[in-house]
Coordinates of C-alpha atoms and ligand atoms in Angstrom, one line a residue:
Chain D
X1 CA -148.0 -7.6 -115.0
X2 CA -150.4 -10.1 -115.0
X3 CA -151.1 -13.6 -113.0
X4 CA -151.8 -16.5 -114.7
X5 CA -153.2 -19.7 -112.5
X6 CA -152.1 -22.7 -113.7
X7 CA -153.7 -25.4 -115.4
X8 CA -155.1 -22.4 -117.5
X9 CA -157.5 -22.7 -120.3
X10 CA -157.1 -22.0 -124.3
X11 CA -159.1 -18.6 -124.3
X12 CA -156.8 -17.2 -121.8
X13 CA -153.8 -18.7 -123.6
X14 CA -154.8 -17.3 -126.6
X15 CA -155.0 -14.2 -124.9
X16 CA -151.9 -14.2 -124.4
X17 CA -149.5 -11.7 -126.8
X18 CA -145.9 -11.5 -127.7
X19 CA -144.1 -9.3 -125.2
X20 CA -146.3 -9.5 -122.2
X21 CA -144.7 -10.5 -119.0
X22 CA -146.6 -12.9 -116.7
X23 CA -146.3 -14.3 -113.3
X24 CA -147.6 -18.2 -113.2
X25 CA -148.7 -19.4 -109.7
X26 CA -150.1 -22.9 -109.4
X27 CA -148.7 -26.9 -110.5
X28 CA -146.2 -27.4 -113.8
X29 CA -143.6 -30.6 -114.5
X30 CA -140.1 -30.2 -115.3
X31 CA -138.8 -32.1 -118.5
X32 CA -135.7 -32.0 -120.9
X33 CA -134.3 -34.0 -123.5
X34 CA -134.8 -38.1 -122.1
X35 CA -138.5 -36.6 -120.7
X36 CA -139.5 -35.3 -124.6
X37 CA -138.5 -38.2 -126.1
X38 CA -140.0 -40.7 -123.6
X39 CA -143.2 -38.8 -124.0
X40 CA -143.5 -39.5 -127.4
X41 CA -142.3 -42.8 -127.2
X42 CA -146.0 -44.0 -125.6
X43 CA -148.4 -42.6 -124.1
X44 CA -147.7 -41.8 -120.5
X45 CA -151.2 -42.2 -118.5
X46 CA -149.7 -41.6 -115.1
X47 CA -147.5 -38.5 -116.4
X48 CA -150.4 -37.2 -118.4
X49 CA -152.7 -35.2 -115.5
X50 CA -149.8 -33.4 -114.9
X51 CA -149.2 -31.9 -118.6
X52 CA -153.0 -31.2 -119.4
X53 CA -153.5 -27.6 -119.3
X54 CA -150.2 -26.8 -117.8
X55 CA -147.0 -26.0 -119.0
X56 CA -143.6 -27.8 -119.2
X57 CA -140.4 -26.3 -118.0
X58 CA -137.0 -27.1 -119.5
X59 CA -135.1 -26.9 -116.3
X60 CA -132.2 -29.0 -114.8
X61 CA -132.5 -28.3 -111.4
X62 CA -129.9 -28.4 -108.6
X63 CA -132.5 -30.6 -105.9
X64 CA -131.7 -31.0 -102.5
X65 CA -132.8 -33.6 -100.5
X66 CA -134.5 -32.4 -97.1
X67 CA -134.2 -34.3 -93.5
X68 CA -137.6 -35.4 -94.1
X69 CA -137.0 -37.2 -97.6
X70 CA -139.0 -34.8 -99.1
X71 CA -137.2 -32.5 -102.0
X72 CA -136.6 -28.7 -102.5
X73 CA -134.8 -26.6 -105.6
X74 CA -131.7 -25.0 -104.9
X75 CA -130.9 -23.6 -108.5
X76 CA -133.3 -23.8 -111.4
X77 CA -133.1 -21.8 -113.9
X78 CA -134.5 -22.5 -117.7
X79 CA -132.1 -24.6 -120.0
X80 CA -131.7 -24.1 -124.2
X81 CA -135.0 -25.0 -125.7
X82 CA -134.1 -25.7 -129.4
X83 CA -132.9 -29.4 -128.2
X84 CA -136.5 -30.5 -127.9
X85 CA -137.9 -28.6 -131.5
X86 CA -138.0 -31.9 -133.1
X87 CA -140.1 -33.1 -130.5
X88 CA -142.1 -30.1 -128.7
X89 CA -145.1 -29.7 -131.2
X90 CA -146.1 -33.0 -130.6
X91 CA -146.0 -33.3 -126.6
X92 CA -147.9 -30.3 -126.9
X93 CA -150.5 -32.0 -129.1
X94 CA -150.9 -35.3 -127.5
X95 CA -150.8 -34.6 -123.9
X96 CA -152.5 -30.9 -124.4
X97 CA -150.2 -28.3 -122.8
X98 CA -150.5 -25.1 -122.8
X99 CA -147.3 -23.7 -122.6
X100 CA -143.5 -24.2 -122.6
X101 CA -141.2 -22.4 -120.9
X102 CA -137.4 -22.5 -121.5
X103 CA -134.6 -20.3 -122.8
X104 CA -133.8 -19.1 -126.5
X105 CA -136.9 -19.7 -127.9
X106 CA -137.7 -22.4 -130.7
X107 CA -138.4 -22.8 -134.2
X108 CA -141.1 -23.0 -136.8
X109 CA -142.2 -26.6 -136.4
X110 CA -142.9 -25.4 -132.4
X111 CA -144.7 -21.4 -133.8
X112 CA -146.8 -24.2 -135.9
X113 CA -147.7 -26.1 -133.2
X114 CA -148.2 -23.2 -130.7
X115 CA -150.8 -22.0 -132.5
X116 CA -152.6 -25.5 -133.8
X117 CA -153.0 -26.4 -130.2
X118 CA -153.3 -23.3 -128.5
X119 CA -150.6 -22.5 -126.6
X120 CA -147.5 -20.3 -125.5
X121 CA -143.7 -20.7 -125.3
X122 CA -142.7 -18.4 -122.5
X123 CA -138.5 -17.1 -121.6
X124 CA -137.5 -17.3 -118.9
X125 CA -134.4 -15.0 -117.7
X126 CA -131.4 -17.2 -118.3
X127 CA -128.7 -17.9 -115.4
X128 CA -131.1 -16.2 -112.5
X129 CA -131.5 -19.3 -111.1
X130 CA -131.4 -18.2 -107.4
X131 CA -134.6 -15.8 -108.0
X132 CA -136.3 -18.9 -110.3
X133 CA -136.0 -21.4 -107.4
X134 CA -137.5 -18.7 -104.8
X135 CA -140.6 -18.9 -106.9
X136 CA -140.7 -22.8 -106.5
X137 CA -141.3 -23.2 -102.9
X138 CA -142.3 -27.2 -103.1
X139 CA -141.8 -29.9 -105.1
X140 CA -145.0 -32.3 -105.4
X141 CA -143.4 -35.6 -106.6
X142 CA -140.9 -36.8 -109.4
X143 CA -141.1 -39.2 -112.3
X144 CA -138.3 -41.3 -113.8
X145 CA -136.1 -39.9 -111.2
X146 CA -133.5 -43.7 -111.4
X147 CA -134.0 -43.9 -114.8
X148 CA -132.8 -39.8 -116.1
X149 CA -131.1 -38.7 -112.9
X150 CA -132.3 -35.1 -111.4
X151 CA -131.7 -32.6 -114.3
X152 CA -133.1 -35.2 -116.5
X153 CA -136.1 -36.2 -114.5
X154 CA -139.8 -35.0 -114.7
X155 CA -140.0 -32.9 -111.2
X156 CA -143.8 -32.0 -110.9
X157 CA -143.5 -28.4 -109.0
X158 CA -145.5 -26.0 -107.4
X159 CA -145.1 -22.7 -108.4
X160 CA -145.4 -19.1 -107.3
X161 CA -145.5 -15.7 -109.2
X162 CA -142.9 -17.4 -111.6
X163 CA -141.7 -14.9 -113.6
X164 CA -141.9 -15.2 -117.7
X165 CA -141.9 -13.4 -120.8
X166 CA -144.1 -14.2 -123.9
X167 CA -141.9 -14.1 -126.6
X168 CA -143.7 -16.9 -128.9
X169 CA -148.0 -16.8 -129.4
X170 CA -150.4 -18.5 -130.5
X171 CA -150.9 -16.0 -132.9
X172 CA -147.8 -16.8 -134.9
X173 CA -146.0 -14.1 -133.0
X174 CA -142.1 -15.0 -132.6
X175 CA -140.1 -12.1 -130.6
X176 CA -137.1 -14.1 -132.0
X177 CA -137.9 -13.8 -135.2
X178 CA -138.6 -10.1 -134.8
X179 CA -135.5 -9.5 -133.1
X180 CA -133.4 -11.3 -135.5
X181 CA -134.6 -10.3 -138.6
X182 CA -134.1 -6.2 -136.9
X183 CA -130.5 -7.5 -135.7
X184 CA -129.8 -8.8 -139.6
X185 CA -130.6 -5.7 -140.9
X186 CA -128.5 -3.2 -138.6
X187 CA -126.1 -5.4 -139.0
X188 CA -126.2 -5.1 -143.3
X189 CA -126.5 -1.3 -142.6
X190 CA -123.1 -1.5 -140.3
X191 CA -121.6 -3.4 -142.9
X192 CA -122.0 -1.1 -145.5
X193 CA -120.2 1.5 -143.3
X194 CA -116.3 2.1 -144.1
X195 CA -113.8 1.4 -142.3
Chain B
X1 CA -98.5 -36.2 -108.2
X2 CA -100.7 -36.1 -105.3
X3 CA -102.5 -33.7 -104.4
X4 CA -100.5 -31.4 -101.3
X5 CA -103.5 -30.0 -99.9
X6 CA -101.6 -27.1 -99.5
X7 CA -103.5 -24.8 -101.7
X8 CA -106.8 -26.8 -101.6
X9 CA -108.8 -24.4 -99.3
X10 CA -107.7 -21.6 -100.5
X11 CA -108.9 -22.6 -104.3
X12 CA -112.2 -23.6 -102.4
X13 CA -112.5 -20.3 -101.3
X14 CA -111.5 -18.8 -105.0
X15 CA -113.9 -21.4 -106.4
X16 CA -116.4 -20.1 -104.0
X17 CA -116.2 -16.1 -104.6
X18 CA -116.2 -16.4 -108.3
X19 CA -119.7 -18.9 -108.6
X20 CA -121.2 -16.8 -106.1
X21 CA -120.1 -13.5 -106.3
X22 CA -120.6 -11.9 -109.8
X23 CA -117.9 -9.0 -109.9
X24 CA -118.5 -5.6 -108.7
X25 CA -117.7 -3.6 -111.9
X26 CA -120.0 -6.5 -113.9
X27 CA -123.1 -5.9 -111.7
X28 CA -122.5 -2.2 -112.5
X29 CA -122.3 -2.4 -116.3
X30 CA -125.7 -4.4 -115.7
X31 CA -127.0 -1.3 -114.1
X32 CA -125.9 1.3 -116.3
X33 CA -127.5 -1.0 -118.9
X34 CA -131.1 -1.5 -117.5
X35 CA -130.6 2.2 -117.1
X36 CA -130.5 2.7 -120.6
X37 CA -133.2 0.2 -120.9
X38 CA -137.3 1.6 -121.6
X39 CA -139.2 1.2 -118.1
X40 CA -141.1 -1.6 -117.6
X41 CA -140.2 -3.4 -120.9
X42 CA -138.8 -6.7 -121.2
X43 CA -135.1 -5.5 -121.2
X44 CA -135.5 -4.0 -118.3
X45 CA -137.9 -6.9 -116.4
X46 CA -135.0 -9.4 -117.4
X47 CA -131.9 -6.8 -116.0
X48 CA -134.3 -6.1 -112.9
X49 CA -134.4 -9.9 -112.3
X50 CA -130.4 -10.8 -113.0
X51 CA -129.7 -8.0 -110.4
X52 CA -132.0 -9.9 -108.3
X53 CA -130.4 -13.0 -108.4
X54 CA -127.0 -11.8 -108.6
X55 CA -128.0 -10.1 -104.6
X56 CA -129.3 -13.3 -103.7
X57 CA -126.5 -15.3 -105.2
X58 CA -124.1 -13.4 -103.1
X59 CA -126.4 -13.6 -99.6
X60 CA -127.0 -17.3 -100.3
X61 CA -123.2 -18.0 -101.0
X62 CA -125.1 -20.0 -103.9
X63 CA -124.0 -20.4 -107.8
X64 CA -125.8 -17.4 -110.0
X65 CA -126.3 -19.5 -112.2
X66 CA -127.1 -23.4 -111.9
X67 CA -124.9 -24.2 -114.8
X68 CA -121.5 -23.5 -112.8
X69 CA -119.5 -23.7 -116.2
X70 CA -115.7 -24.9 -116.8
X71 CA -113.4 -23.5 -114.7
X72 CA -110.6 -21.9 -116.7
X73 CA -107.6 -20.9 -114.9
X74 CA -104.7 -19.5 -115.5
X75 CA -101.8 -20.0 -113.1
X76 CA -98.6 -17.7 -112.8
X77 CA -95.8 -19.0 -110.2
X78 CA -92.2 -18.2 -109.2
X79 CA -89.3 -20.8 -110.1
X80 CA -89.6 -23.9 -108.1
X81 CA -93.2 -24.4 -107.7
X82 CA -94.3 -27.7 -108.7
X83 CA -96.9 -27.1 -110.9
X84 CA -98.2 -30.5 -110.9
X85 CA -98.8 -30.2 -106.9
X86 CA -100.7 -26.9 -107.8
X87 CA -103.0 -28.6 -110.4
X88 CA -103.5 -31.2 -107.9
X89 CA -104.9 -29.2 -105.5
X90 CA -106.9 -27.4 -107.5
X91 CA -108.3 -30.4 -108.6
X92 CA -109.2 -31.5 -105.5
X93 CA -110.4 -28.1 -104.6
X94 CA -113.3 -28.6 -107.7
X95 CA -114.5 -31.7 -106.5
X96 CA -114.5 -30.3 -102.6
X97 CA -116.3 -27.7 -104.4
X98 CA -119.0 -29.6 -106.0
X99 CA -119.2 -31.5 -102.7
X100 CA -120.4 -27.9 -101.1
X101 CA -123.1 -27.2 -104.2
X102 CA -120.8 -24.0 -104.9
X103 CA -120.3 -25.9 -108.1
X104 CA -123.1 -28.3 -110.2
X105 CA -121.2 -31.7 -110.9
X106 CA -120.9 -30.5 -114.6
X107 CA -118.4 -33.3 -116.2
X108 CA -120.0 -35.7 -118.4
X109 CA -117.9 -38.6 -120.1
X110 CA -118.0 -37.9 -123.9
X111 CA -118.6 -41.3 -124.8
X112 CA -120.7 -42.2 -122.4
X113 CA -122.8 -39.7 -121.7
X114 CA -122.1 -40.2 -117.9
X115 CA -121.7 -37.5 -115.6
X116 CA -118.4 -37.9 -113.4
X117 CA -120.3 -36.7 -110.5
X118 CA -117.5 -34.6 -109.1
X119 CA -117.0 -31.9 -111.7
X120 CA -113.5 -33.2 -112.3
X121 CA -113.1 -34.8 -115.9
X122 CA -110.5 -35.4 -118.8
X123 CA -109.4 -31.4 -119.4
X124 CA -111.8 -30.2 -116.6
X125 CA -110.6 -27.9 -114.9
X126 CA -108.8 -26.4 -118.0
X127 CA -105.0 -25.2 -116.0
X128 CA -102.7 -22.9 -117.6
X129 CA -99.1 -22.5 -116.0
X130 CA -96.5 -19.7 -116.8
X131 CA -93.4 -19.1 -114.6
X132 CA -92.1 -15.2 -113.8
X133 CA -89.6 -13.5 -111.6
X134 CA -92.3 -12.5 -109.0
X135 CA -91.7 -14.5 -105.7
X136 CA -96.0 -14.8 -105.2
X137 CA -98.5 -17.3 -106.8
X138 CA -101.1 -15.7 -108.7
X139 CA -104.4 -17.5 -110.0
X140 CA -106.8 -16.2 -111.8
X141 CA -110.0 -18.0 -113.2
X142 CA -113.3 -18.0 -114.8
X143 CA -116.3 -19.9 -114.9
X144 CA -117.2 -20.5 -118.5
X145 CA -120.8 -22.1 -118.6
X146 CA -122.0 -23.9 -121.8
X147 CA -125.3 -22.3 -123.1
X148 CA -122.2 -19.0 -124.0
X149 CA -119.3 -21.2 -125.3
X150 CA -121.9 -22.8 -127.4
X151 CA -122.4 -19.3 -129.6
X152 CA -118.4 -19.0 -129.7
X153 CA -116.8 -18.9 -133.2
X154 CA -114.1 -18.9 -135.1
X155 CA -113.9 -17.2 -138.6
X156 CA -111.1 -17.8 -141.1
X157 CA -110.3 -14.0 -143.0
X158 CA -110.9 -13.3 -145.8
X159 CA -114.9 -13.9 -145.4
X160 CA -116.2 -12.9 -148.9
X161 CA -119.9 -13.4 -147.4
X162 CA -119.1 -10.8 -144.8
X163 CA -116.7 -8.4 -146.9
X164 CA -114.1 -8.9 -144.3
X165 CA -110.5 -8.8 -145.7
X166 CA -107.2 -9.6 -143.4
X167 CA -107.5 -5.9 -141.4
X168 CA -109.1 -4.4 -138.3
X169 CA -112.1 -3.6 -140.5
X170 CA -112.8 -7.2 -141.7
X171 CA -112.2 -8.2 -137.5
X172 CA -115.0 -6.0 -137.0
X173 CA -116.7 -7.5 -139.9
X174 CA -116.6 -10.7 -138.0
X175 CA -117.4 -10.2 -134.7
X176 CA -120.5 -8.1 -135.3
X177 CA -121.5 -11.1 -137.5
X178 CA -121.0 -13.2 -134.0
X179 CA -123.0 -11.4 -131.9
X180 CA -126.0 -11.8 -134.1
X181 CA -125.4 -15.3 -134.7
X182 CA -125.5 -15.5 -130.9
X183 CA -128.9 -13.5 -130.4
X184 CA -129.5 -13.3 -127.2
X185 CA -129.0 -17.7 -127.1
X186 CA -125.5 -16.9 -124.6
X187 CA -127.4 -15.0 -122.0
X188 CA -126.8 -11.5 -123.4
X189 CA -125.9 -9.2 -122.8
X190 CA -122.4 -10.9 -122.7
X191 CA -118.6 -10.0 -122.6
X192 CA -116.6 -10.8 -125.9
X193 CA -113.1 -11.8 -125.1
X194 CA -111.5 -11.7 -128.7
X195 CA -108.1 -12.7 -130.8
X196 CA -106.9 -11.8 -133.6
X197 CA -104.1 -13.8 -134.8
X198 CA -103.0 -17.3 -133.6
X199 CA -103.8 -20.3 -134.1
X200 CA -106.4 -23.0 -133.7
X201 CA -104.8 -24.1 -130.5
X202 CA -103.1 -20.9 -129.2
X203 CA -106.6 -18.7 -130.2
X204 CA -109.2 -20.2 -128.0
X205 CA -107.0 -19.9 -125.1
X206 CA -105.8 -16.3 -125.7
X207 CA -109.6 -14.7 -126.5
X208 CA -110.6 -16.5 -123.2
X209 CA -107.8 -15.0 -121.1
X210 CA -108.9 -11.4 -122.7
X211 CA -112.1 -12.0 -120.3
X212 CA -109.6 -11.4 -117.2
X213 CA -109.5 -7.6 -118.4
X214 CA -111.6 -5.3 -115.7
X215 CA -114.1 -4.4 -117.9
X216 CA -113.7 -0.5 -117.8
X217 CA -109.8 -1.0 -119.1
X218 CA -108.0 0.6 -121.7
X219 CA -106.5 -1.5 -124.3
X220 CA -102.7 -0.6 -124.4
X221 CA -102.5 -1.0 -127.9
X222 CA -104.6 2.5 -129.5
X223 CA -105.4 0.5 -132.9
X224 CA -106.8 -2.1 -130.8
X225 CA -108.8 0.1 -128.0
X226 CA -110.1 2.1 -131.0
X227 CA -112.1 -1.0 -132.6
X228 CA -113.5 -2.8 -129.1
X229 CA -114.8 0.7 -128.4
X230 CA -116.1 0.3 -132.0
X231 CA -117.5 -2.9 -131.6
X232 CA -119.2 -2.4 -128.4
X233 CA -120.5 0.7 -129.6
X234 CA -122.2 -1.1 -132.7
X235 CA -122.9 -4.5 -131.3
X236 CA -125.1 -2.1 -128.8
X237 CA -126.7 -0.6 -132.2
X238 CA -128.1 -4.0 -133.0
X239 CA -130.7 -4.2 -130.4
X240 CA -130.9 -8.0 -129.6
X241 CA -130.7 -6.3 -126.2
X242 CA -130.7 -8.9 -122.7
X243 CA -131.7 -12.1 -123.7
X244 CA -132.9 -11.5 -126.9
X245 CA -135.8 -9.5 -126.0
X246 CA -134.6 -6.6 -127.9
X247 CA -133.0 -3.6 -126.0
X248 CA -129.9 -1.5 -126.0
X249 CA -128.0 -4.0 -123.6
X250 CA -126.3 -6.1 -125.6
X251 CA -122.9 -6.3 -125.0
X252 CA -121.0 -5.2 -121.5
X253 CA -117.7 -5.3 -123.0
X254 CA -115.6 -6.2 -125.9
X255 CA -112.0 -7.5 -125.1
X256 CA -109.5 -7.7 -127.9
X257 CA -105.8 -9.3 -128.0
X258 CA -103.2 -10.5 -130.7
X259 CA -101.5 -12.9 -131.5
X260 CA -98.5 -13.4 -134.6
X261 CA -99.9 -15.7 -137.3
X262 CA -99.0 -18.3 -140.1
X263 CA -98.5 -16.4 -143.3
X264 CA -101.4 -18.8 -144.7
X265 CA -103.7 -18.1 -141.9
X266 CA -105.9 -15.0 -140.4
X267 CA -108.0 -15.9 -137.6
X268 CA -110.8 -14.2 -135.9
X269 CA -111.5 -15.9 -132.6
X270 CA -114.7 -14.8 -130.4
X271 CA -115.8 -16.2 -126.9
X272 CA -119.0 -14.8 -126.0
X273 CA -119.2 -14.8 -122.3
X274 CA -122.8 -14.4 -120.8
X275 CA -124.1 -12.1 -118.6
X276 CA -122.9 -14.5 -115.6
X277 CA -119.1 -13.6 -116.3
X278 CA -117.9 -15.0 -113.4
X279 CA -114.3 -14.6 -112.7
X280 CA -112.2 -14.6 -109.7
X281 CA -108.4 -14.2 -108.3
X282 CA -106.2 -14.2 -105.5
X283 CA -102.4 -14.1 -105.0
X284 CA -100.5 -16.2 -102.7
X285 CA -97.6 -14.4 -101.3
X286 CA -93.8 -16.5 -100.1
X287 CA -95.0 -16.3 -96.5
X288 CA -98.7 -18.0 -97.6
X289 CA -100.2 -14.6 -96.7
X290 CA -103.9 -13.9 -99.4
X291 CA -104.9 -11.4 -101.5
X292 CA -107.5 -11.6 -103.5
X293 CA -108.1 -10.2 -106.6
X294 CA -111.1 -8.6 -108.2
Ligands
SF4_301 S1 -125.0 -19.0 -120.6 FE1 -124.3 -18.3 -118.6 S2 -126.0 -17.4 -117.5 FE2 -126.8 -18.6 -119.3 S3 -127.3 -20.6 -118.5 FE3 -125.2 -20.7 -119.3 S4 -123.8 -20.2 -117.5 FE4 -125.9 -19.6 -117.0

């Protein structure tokens, strides 16, 4: 199992192979449906340190509000990711990330874009969102926290061994699609049994 | 009806146990899976981290999973019990509930897009009320979060694409089709509740209560126990394993029931409930004395 330090360069990116399972430790931004769509909507100079070389997480957190006004996650596990294929390629592009993490995986437009810009979409485990938030021990800041409300909003985290699986490349690797197309064809072959 | 506040702590409590405390006999199938699971793989990362979580869920007294679902409950009660004080309560108990972060405020307003911020809504909770001759209350519910009713389905037999004709073979036809329709996009590996029969009303509701069923049961009916051992044998075969990532853990359990039908129609009705199958129970005895249910 390997660490990755985040913001991360393209080489190591690039390195990076369907199937391997990595641990990020270092600064990544939260950001679901309003968050893709604003991005693209202009450029976002203030939001844009925070995207360069990092990745994005599709995450609507549970945030708790500490005694000192500062903010801690309670619950944050990864959300469905296809919602933001129309859009994903493209924040990748323009603000130069370098990986996505969310839950199901995505679609072509995103494999295209994964590769064009050098980057990685990376699963995380679905529903474990009690050992997710463990390996978010502080929250940095927030953007557009009035305007989306907290599973909407752009949560700029600090993370530690965060726990991910590759399962899309840069390489044009797609787990998905591997595990689908394998799924479509025992399925055929079950089909073709009698009753 | 106002609320009584008789029952409200008590539902609390249920409310509690079941987003916190994934059952016993559910953690164990997700054992026995990563057991089956290669070492070290992905399949076996992603069960080695849901058992994780599930252990810290319970220490925590924290949801498993941040999306807390619908409750669905299903309420049995003795003649006399006013059923509208009952749904009151448990009302009130869901927003006390989301009050305590045991639930995530997860009601939004359809046509505004609003969240009602208290996890109560139009047809949230989902209630379900049946009167018998025992003298006890008895409720029973489950948490039913989105990402998994998203990949449920409904098929209409005969399916000419899938060969499935009106029998228990073209039933099996369909559900396999389900589960790779699903992938792993419902937080596999999941728990199909099933029913065969109905109607587009009654169906939904009857597949979901199947998911009440302790998952190492025995269908009463042999025809019936005979194809979800079937199913969950060959929905294993498929190897979409946890999550998608490709395994042998794909399914945990496969729930079938019946209902009669319109001469016209054939249903096939499949609710995929994720890994997360979070269901809880207790029974309220004459005297107000608790049991609760696993
Ligand atoms: S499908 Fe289940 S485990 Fe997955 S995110 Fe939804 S509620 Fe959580």
């Amino acid at each position: 199992m390997a660490e990755l330090k985040l913001p991360v360069d393209e080489k190591s990116i690039r390195a990076l192979k369907v199937g391997d399972f990595v641990e990020l430790t270092g600064r990544m931004i939260t950001g679901r449906d309003a968050a893709h769509k604003w991005l693209l909507e202009d450029f976002r100079a203030d939001v844009a340190p925070f995207l360069k070389d990092s990745v994005i997480y599709h995450c609507g957190p549970v945030v708790a509000k500490k005694g000192d006004g500062s903010w801690s996650f309670v619950a944050a596990g990864p959300t469905t990711s296809i919602r933001e294929e129309p859009y994903q390629a493209d924040v990748i592009g323009r603000y130069g990330l370098r990986g996505v993490i969310g839950k199901g995986g995505m679609g072509a437009k995103t494999l295209a874009g994964l590769g064009k810009h050098g980057a990685v979409y990376l699963h995380a485990v679905g529903g474990a969102a009690q050992v997710l938030a463990r390996a978010i021990p502080r929250v940095e800041r927030v953007f557009m926290l009035d305007e989306f409300g907290v599973p909407e909003a752009l949560w700029v985290i600090e993370v530690q061994r965060f726990p991910v699986m590759v399962t899309m490349d840069s390489n044009g690797g797609s787990l998905h699609d591997e595990v689908e197309a394998r799924s479509q064809a025992k399925l055929k072959e079950l089909l073709a049994r009698k009753a | 009806m106002a609320a009584t506040g008789t029952y409200t702590e008590t539902f609390v409590e249920l409310i509690r146990r079941a987003s916190a405390e994934l059952p016993a006999e559910v953690a164990e199938a997700l054992r026995t899976g990563r057991e089956a699971e290669q070492r070290g793989g992905l399949a076996s990362i992603a069960l080695n981290t849901i058992l994780e979580n599930v252990d810290l869920a319970r220490e925590a007294s924290a949801p498993i999973c941040q999306d807390t679902g619908t409750p669905v409950v299903w309420v049995h009660h003795p003649t006399g019990v006013s059923t509208r004080a009952v749904k009151a309560d448990f009302e009130a108990a869901v927003r006390e509930a989301t009050a305590r972060t045991y639930l995530r405020p997860n009601a939004v307003n359809t046509l505004t897009g609003a969240n009602t911020g208290d996890g109560s809504g139009r047809g949230i909770p989902f209630m379900h009320f049946e009167e018998w001759d025992e003298p006890r209350i008895e409720v029973r519910m489950i948490l039913k979060g989105g990402g998994s009713e998203n990949v449920g389905a409904q098929y209409k037999l005969p399916d000419g694409k899938l060969g499935a004709g009106r029998d228990l073979d073209g039933v099996r036809r369909a559900v396999l089709d389900a589960v790779v329709q699903a992938q792993g996009k419902g937080c596999a590996p999941g728990v199909l509740g099933v029913c065969i029969g109905g109607d587009r009303v009654s169906a939904f509701e009857a597949s979901k209560r199947q998911l009440l069923r302790p998952l190492a049961d025995t269908n009463p009916m042999p025809e019936l126990a005979a194809l979800e051992e079937r199913i969950l044998r060959e929905g294993n075969e498929l190897g979409i394993g946890p999550m998608g990532f490709g395994g042998s853990t794909t399914l945990l359990g496969v729930k079938i029931g019946v209902l009669d039908r319109l001469p016209a129609c054939y249903f096939v009705t499949i609710s995929y409930m994720c890994w997360a199958a979070r269901k809880a129970g207790v029974s309220i005895g004459e005297g107000g004395e608790l049991t609760w249910l696993s």
